[in-house]
Coordinates of C-alpha atoms in Angstrom, one line a residue:
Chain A
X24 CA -3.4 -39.0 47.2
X25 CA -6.1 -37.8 44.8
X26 CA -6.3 -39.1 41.4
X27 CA -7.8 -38.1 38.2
X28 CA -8.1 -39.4 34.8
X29 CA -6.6 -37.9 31.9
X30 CA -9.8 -38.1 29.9
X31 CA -11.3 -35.2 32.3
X32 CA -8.7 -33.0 31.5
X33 CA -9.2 -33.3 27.5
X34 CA -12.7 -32.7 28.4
X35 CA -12.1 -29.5 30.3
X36 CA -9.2 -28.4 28.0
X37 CA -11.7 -28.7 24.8
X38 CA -14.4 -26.6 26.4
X39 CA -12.2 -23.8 27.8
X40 CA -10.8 -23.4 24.2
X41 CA -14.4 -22.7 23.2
X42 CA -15.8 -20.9 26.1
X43 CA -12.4 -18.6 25.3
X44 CA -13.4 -18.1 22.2
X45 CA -17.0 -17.3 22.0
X46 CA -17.0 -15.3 25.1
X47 CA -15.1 -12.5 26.1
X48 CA -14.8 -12.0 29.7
X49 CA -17.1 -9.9 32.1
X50 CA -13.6 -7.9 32.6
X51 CA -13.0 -7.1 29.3
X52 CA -16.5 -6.4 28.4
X53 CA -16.3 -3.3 31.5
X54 CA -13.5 -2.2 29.9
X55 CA -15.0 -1.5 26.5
X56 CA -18.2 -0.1 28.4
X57 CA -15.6 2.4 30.2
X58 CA -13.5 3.0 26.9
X59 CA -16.4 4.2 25.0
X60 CA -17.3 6.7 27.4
X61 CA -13.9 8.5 27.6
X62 CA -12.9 8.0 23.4
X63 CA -12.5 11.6 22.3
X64 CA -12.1 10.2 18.8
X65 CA -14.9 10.0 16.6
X66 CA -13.2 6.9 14.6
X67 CA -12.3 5.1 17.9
X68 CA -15.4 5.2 19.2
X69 CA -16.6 3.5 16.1
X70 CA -14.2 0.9 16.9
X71 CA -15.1 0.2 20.4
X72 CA -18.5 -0.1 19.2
X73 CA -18.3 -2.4 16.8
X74 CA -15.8 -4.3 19.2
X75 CA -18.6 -4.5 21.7
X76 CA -21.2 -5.9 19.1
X77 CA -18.6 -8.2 17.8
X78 CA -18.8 -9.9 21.4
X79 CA -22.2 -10.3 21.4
X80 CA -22.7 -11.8 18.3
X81 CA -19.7 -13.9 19.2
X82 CA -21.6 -14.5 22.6
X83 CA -24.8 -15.6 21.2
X84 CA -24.4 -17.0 18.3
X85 CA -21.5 -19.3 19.5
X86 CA -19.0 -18.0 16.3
X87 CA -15.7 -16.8 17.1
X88 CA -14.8 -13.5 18.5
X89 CA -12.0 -13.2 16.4
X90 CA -11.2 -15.1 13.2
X91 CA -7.2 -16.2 14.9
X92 CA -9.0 -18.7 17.3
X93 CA -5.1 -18.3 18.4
X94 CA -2.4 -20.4 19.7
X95 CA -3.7 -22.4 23.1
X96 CA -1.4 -21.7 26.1
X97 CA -2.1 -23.7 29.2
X98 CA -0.3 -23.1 32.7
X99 CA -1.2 -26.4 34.4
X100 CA -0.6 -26.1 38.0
X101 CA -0.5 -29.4 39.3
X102 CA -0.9 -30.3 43.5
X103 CA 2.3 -32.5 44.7
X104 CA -0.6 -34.8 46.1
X105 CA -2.9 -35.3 42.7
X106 CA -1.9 -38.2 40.2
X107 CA -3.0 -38.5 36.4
X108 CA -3.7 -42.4 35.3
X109 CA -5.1 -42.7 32.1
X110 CA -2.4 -40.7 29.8
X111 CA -0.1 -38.1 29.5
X112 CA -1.5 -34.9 31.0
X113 CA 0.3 -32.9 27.6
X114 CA -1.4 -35.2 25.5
X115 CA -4.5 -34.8 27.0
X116 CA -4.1 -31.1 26.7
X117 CA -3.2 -31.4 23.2
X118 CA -6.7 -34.1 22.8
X119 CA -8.9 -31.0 24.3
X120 CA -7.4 -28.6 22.0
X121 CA -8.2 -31.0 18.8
X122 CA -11.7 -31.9 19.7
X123 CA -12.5 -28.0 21.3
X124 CA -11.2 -26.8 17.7
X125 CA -12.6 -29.3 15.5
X126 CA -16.1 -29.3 17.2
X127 CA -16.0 -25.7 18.0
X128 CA -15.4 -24.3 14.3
X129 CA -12.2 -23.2 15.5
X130 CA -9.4 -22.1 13.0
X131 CA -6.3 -24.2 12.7
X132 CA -3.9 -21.8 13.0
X133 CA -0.4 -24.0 13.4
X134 CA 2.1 -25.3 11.4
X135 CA 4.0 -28.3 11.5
X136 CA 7.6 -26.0 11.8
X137 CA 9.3 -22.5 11.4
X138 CA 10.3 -23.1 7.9
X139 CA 7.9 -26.2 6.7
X140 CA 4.5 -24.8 7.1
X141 CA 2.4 -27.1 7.0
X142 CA -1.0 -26.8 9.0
X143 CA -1.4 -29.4 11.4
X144 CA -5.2 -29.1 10.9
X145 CA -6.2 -29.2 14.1
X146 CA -4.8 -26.5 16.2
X147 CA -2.2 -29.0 18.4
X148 CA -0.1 -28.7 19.8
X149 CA -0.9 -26.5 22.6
X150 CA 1.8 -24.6 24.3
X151 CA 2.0 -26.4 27.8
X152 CA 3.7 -24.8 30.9
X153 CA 3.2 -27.1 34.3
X154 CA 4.4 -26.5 37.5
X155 CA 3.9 -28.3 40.7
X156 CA 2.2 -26.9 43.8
X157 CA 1.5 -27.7 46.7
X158 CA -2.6 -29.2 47.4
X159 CA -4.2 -32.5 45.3
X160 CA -5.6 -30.1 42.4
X161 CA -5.2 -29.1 39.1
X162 CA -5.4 -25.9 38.3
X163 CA -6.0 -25.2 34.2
X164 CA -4.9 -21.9 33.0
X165 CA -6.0 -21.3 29.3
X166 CA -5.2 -18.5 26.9
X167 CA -6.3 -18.3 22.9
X168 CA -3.1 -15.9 21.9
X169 CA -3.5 -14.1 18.4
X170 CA -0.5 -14.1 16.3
X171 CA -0.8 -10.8 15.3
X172 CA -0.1 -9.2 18.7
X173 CA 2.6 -12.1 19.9
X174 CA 4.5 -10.9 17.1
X175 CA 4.5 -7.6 18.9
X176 CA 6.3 -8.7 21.8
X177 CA 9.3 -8.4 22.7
X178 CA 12.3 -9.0 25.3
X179 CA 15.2 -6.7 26.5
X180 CA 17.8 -7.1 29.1
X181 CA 18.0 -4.1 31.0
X182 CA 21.1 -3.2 32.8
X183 CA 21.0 -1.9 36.8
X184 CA 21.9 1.4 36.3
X185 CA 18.8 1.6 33.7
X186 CA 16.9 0.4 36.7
X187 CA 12.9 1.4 36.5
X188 CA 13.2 4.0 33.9
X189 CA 14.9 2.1 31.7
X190 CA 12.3 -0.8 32.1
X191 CA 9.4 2.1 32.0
X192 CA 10.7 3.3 28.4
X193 CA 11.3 -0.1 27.5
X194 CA 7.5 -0.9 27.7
X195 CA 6.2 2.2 26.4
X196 CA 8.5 1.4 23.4
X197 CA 6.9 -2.0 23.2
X198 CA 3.3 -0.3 22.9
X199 CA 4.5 2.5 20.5
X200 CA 6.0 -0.5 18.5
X201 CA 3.5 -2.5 18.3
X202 CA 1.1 0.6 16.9
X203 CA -2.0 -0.5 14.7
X204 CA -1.0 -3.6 14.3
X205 CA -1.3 -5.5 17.5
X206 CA -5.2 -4.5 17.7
X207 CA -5.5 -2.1 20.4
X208 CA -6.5 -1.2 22.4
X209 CA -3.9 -3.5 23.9
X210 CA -2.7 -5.1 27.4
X211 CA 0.6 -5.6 28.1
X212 CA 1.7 -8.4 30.2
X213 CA 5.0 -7.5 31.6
X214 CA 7.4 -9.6 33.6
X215 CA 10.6 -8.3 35.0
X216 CA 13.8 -10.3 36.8
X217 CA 14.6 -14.2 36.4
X218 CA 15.8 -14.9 33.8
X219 CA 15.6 -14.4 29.3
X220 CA 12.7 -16.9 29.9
X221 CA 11.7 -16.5 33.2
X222 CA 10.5 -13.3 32.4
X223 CA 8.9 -14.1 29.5
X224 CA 7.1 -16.6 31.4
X225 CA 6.0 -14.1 34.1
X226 CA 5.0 -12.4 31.3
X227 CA 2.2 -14.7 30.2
X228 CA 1.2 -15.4 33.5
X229 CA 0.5 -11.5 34.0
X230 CA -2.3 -11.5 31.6
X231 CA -4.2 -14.0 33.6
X232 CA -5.2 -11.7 35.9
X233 CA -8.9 -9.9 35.4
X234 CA -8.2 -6.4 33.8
X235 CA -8.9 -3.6 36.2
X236 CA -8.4 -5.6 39.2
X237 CA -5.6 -3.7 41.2
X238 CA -1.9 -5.5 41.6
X239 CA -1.5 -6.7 45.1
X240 CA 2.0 -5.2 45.6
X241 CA 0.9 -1.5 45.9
X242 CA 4.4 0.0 44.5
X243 CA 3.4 -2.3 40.6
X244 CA 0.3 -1.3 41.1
X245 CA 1.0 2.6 40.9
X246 CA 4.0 1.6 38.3
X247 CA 0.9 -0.1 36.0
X248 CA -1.1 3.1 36.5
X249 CA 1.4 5.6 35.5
X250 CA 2.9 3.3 32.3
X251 CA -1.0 3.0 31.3
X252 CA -1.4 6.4 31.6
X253 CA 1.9 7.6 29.6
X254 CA 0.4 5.0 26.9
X255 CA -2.4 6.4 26.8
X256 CA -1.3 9.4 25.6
X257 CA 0.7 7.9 22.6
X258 CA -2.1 8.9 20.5
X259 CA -2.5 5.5 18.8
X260 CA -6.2 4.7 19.9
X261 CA -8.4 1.5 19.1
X262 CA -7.4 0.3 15.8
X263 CA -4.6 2.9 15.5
X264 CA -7.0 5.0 14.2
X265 CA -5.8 7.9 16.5
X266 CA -7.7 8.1 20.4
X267 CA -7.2 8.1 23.8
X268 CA -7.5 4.1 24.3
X269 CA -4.1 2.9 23.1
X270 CA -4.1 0.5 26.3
X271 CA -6.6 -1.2 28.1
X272 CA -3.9 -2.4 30.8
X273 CA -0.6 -2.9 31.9
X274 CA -0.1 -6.3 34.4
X275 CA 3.6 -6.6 35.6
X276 CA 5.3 -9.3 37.6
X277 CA 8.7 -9.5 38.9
X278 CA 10.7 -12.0 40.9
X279 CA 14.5 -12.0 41.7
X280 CA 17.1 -11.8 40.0
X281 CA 21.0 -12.0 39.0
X282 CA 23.1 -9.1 40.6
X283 CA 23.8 -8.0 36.9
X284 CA 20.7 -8.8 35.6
X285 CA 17.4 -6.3 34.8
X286 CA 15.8 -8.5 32.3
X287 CA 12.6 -7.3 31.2
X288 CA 9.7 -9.1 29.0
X289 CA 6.7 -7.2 27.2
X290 CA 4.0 -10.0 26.0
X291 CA 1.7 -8.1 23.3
X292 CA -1.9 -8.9 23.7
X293 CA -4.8 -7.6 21.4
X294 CA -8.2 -6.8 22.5
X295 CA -9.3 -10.3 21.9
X296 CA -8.1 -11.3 24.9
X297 CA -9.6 -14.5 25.2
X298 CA -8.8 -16.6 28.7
X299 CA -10.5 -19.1 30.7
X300 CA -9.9 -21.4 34.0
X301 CA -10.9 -24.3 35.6
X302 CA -10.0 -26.0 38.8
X303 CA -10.0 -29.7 38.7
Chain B
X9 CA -26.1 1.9 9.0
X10 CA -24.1 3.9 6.3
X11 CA -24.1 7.6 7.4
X12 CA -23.9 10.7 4.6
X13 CA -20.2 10.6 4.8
X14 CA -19.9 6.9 3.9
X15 CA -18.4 6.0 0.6
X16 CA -20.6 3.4 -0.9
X17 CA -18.2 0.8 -3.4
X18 CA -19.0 -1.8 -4.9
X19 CA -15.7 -3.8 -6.1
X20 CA -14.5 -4.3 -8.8
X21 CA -13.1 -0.5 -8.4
X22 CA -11.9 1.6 -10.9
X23 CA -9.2 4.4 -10.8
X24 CA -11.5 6.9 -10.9
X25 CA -13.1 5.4 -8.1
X26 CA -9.5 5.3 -6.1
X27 CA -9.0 8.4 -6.8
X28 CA -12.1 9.6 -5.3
X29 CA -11.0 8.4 -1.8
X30 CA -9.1 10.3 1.3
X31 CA -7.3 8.7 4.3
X32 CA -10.2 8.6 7.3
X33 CA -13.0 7.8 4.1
X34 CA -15.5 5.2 6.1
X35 CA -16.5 3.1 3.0
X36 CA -19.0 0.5 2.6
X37 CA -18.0 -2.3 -0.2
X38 CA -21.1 -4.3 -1.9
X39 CA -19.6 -6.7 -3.9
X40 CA -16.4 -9.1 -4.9
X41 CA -13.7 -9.2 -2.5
X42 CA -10.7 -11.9 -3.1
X43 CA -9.3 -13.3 -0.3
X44 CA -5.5 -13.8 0.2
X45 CA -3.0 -14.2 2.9
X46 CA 0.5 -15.2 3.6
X47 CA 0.9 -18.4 2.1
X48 CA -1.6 -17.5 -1.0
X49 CA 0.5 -14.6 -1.5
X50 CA 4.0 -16.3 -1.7
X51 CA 2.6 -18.9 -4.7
X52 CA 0.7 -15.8 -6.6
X53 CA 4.0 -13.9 -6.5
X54 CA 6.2 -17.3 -7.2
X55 CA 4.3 -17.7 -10.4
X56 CA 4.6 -14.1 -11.4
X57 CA 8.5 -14.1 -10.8
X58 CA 8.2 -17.3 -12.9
X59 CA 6.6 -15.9 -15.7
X60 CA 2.9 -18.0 -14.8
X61 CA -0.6 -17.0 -15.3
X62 CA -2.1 -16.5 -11.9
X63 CA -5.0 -18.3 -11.5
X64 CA -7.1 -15.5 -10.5
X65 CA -7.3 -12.6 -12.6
X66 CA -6.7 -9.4 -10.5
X67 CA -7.7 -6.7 -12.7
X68 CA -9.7 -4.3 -10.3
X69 CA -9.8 -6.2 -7.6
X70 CA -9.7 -6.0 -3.8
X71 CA -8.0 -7.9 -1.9
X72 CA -9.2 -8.3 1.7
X73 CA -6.3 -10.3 3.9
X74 CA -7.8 -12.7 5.9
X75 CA -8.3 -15.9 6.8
X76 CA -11.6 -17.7 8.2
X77 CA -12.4 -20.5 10.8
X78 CA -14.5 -23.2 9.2
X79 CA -18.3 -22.3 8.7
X80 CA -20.8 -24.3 11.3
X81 CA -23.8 -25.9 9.0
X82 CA -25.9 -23.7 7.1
X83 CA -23.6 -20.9 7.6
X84 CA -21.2 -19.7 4.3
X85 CA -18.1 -18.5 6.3
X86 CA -17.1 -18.5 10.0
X87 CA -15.4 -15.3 11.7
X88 CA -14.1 -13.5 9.2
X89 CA -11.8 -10.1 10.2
X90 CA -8.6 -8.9 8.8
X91 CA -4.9 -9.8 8.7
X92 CA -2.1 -7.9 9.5
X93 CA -1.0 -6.4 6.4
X94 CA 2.1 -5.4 6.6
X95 CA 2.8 -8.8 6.3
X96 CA 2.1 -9.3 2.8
X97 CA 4.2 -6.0 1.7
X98 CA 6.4 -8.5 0.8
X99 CA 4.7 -9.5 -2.1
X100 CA 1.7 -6.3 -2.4
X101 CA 3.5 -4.5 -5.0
X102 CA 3.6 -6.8 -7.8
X103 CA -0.2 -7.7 -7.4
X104 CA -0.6 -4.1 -7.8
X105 CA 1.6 -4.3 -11.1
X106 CA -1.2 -6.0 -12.4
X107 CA -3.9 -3.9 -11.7
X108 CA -5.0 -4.9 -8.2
X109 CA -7.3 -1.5 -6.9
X110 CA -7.6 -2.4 -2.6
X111 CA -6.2 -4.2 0.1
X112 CA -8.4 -4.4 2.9
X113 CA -6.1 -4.9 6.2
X114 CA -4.8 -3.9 9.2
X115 CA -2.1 -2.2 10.5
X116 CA 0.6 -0.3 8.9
X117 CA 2.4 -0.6 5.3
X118 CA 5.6 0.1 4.3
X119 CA 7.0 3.1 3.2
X120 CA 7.9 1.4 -0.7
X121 CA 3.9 -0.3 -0.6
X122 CA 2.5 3.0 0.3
X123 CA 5.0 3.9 -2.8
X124 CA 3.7 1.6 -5.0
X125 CA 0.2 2.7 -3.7
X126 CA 0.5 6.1 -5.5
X127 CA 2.1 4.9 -8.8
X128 CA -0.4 2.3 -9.3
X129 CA -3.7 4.2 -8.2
X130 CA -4.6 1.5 -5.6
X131 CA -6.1 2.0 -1.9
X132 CA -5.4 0.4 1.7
X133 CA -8.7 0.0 3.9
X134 CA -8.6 -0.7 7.2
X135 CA -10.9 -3.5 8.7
X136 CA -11.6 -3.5 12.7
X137 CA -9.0 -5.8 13.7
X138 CA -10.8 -9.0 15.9
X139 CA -14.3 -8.0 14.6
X140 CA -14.2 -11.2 13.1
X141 CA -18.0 -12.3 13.9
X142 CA -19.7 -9.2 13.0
X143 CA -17.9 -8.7 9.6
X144 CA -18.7 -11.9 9.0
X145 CA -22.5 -10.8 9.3
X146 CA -21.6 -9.3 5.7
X147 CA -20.4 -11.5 3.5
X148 CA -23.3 -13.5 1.6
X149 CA -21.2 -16.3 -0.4
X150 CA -17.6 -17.3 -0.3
X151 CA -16.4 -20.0 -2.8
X152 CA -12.9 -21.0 -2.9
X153 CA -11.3 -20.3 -6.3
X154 CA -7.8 -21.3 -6.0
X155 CA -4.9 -23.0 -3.5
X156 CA -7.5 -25.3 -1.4
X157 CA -5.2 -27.0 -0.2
X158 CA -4.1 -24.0 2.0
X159 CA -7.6 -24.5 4.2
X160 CA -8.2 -21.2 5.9
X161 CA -5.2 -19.7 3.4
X162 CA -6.9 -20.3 0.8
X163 CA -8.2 -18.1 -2.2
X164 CA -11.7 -17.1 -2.1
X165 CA -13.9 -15.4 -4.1
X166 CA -16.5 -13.1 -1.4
X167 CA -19.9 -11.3 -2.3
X168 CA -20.6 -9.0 0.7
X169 CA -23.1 -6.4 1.6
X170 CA -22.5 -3.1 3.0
X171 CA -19.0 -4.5 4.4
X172 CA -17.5 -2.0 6.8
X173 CA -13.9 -0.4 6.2
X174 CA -12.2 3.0 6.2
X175 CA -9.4 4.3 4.4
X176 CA -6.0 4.0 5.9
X177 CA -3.7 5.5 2.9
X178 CA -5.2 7.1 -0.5
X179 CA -3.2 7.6 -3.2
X180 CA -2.1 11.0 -2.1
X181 CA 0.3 9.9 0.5
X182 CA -2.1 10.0 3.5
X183 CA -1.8 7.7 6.2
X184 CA -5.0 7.7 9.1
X185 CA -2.4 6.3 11.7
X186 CA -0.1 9.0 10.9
X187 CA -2.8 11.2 11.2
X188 CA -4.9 10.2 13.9
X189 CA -1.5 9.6 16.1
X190 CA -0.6 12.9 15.8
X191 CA -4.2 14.6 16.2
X192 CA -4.6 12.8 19.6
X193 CA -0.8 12.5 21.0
X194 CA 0.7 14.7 23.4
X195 CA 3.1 16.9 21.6
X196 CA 6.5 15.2 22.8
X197 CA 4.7 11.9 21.1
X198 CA 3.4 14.3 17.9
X199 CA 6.9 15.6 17.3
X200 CA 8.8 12.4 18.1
X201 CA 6.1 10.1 15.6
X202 CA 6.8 12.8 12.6
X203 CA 10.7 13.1 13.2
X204 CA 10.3 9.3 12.5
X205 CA 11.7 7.9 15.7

């Protein structure tokens, strides 16, 4: 059995929040580079531009990408074979989160409850998903999610008979929904079967993959291409200001599910799309 | 760079000045902006409904939704791009009651703002959404003037230079998104967007 201390994992966590936020990654940067060359409008290729500059002065001069530094999600994947001593490993997610926002020049961006908002000043808690596997690692799985775009997401539960149009139409709504105000050009993370929060959670996972790298099953790999395509021709564009580049992509996952079941779960991301790993 | 087609403002704006502007207008602002989001706006328009002074005077004014991370040393603001704004359409139209002349924003306003908009000769601007590092390249000072308690909510009084926005609806009704959705849709989407579905 492999063991780790708890302290290495608030050490890790804190520098993933800021890596995530000062630099956008190689994937996203390829898709701007591509974007700009195929925006027929004028105003969205303004966008894009400034978009790409954005992430190099974020990138060099170590400030924020975007001012919502975001809500931290972390999928911890922990080997059956690794123990923690030392702590708790949510509270030493939550002690990264505080000293990567507080030393970072982060934003604080959560508050204490739904109805009494007070800022908790520091950015905790992080939103902490762990699962056991099989090995003596720990995988660390970190997104920055905006709030603007998260409020754009959304869950249905499809019925068989809608089967993959329905869920097709379902996501296409979800883009058209979200319009101008998620950001776009967007990515959708998409999960579909489970359960109401399975799929939500296969959601989030999608967007962990690198944007532009192919699904592995080859039939959700043509379904992302013709959804992103469709969206693409919704006319939204970056910043809603009208264009071609509603949609950078669209990641689906599925997994089983109930004989009367088709739920289906749209995360809304923005551009910003700020995610980092490590392997401990 | 401002091109020839930029419109070059410098806030506080006047009707005339308002009235000057069309949806898809790139602007340049050189001047005050105020700052305000959600939690500003709901004690600004708690004190109206109660009959209170505000404690900024809005006469003119732009507001530019939006709220900060924390400045590293020697800096005077950290990333610095817009809010949602439909988010404060809540609250928009009685700011605009008292002579409030911009938001600066993104994403779409409400059919009654966009209302409000026309009858009080005011101006939505559009900000790029997650530009937050290079618009904050052009703000010169910020000073919190009121509610600083609220940290990154709070109310803050801006000087920037040749601060990038365009015009997302004038006071003739005009909406960019409207527009530029159905300029660059396929026609199902054009005809579905202006039936309103």
């Amino acid at each position: 059995m492999r063991i780790i201390e708890a302290r290495q994992i608030a050490d890790t966590i804190a520098q993933l929040c800021m890596d995530a936020n000062y630099h956008l990654g190689a994937d996203m940067l390829a898709a701007f580079d591509r974007a700009v060359q195929t925006e027929r409008s004028p105003a969205g290729r303004e966008a894009l531009t400034m978009l790409k500059e954005n992430a190099r002065i974020a990138r060099t001069e170590r400030l924020p990408y975007c001012q919502d530094t975001g809500f931290v999600i972390c999928f911890a994947d922990i080997g059956q074979d690794l123990h923690i001593t030392g702590g708790l490993l949510e509270d030493a997610i939550n002690e990264g989160v505080r000293r990567g926002y507080t030393q970072g020049y982060l934003r604080a961006s959560i508050v204490e409850g739904p109805f009494r908002r007070k800022n908790t000043g520091d950015n905790t808690p992080a939103v902490v998903h762990a699962q056991l596997v099989p090995g003596d690692r720990l995988s660390l799985r970190l997104m920055a999610k905006g709030g603007g775009c998260e409020n754009r997401s959304q869950f249905k539960m499809c019925t068989p008979a809608e089967g993959l149009e329905g869920a097709k139409a379902f996501i296409l709504d979800c883009i058209r929904n979200a319009g101008p105000d998620a950001c776009p050009p967007l990515i959708a993370g998409v999960g579909i079967g489970g359960t109401f929060e399975k799929a939500a959670l296969l959601s989030k996972r999608a967007l962990f993959r690198d944007i532009g790298t192919p699904n592995p099953d080859a039939e959700l790999s043509a379904l992302e291409h013709e959804i992103l395509n469709e969206a693409n021709t919704l006319g939204i564009g970056p910043q809603g200001y009208g264009g071609d580049t509603t949609a950078f992509a669209i990641h689906i996952n599925t997994c089983p599910c109930h004989i009367a079941s088709l739920p289906v779960a749209v995360t809304i991301e923005c551009h910003a799309h700020r995610h980092q790993s490590a392997v401990l | 760079m401002a091109t020839a087609e930029t419109r070059l403002l410098t806030p506080p704006l006047a009707a005339t000045d308002v009235k000057g502007l069309r949806a898809g207008d790139r602007v340049r602002f050189s001047g005050v902006l105020l700052t305000a989001r959600d939690a500003a706006h709901q004690r600004l328009v708690a004190r109206i409904d109660a009959g209170q002074p505000l404690p900024i005077d809005l006469h003119g004014q732009v507001l530019y939704y939006v709220g900060p991370t924390p400045p590293r040393p020697g800096m005077v603001i950290g990333a610095a791009g817009p809010t949602t704004g439909g988010r404060m359409d809540a609250y928009a139209s009685k700011l605009m009651a008292l002579g409030l002349k911009g938001m600066i924003g993104k994403g779409s306003r409400s059919r009654a703002v966009r209302e409000a908009m026309r009858q009080h000769t005011c101006v939505y601007f559009g900000a790029v959404g997650g530009a937050g590092a290079l618009l904050s390249k052009h703000i010169r000072s910020a000073e919190v003037v009121a509610y600083a308690d609220l940290g990154t909510e709070a109310v803050r009084r801006l000087i920037v230079e040749d601060f990038p926005g365009i015009v997302i609806n004038d006071v003739y009704g005009n909406d960019l998104y409207e527009d530029g959705r159905s300029k660059y849709a396929r026609p199902e989407e054009s005809k579905r967007s202006s039936e309103g579905l």
